XYZ file of C-alpha atoms in Angstrom:
97
model
C -50.593 4.830 21.959
C -51.526 1.254 22.628
C -55.027 0.300 21.420
C -56.476 -0.825 24.719
C -58.573 -2.221 26.096
C -59.005 -5.048 23.614
C -59.515 -8.802 23.688
C -58.416 -11.363 21.109
C -59.984 -14.836 21.096
C -59.119 -18.003 19.206
C -61.555 -20.908 19.613
C -61.066 -24.576 18.708
C -63.618 -26.796 17.057
C -65.390 -29.261 19.344
C -63.056 -31.952 20.678
C -64.432 -35.376 21.637
C -62.628 -36.661 24.740
C -65.389 -39.084 25.758
C -62.975 -42.040 25.589
C -60.147 -40.250 27.428
C -59.535 -40.487 31.182
C -57.223 -37.501 31.056
C -55.997 -34.663 28.890
C -53.021 -32.365 28.861
C -52.567 -29.227 26.811
C -49.068 -28.195 25.800
C -47.647 -25.730 23.321
C -44.726 -23.425 22.581
C -45.270 -19.693 22.785
C -43.659 -16.290 22.770
C -45.358 -13.243 24.201
C -44.504 -9.853 25.643
C -46.449 -8.574 28.629
C -47.489 -4.992 28.915
C -50.876 -4.666 30.648
C -52.227 -8.033 29.575
C -53.228 -11.515 30.637
C -53.154 -14.755 28.666
C -55.935 -17.219 29.414
C -57.403 -20.494 28.224
C -61.146 -20.820 28.784
C -62.560 -24.347 28.834
C -66.066 -25.415 27.830
C -67.572 -28.892 28.073
C -70.885 -27.985 26.428
C -69.678 -27.217 22.917
C -68.731 -23.611 23.632
C -72.014 -22.390 25.074
C -70.476 -21.717 28.504
C -66.854 -21.352 29.596
C -66.960 -21.860 33.376
C -63.276 -22.813 33.787
C -60.324 -20.578 32.976
C -56.608 -21.302 33.237
C -54.053 -18.483 33.260
C -51.141 -19.054 30.901
C -47.841 -17.814 32.303
C -49.004 -15.548 35.144
C -47.535 -12.111 35.873
C -45.509 -13.624 38.710
C -43.495 -15.489 36.036
C -43.418 -12.798 33.334
C -43.768 -9.377 34.954
C -44.859 -6.117 33.325
C -42.685 -5.005 30.377
C -41.016 -8.420 30.119
C -41.388 -11.303 27.726
C -41.275 -15.046 27.702
C -38.253 -16.823 26.304
C -38.361 -17.622 22.605
C -40.277 -20.894 22.266
C -41.320 -20.939 25.924
C -42.995 -24.256 26.691
C -46.372 -24.234 28.452
C -48.108 -27.334 29.813
C -51.239 -27.779 31.904
C -53.250 -30.818 32.915
C -56.951 -30.352 32.118
C -58.049 -33.841 33.180
C -60.158 -32.648 36.097
C -62.217 -30.512 33.680
C -62.350 -32.347 30.335
C -61.845 -36.075 30.978
C -64.640 -38.203 29.489
C -66.385 -35.165 27.986
C -67.784 -35.221 24.431
C -68.100 -31.503 23.648
C -64.866 -29.806 24.740
C -63.997 -26.410 23.284
C -60.901 -24.402 24.205
C -60.695 -20.651 23.791
C -57.300 -18.929 23.851
C -57.717 -15.381 25.133
C -55.374 -12.400 25.010
C -56.792 -9.604 27.143
C -55.068 -6.201 27.043
C -56.045 -3.600 29.580
């Protein structure tokens, strides 16, 4: 049996982007999808609130019981959320249902 539901979270330290007009997040990943979603929550108040969430590789791209390619590359522009902000925190979320 799969231990579900469960949620895994990985949070960054505070990132100062006050002198940046834009920001892009990119990374390599590998993941297998069963009944799960992969998200990045974004805070601009030091991690108190996370009002913005970006889905990483939606189910339309990696359907149920499939996986990403080895070293799949993910990139998203976060400028509209984090540009010129002093207290940015990112939270990587794996949510299994």
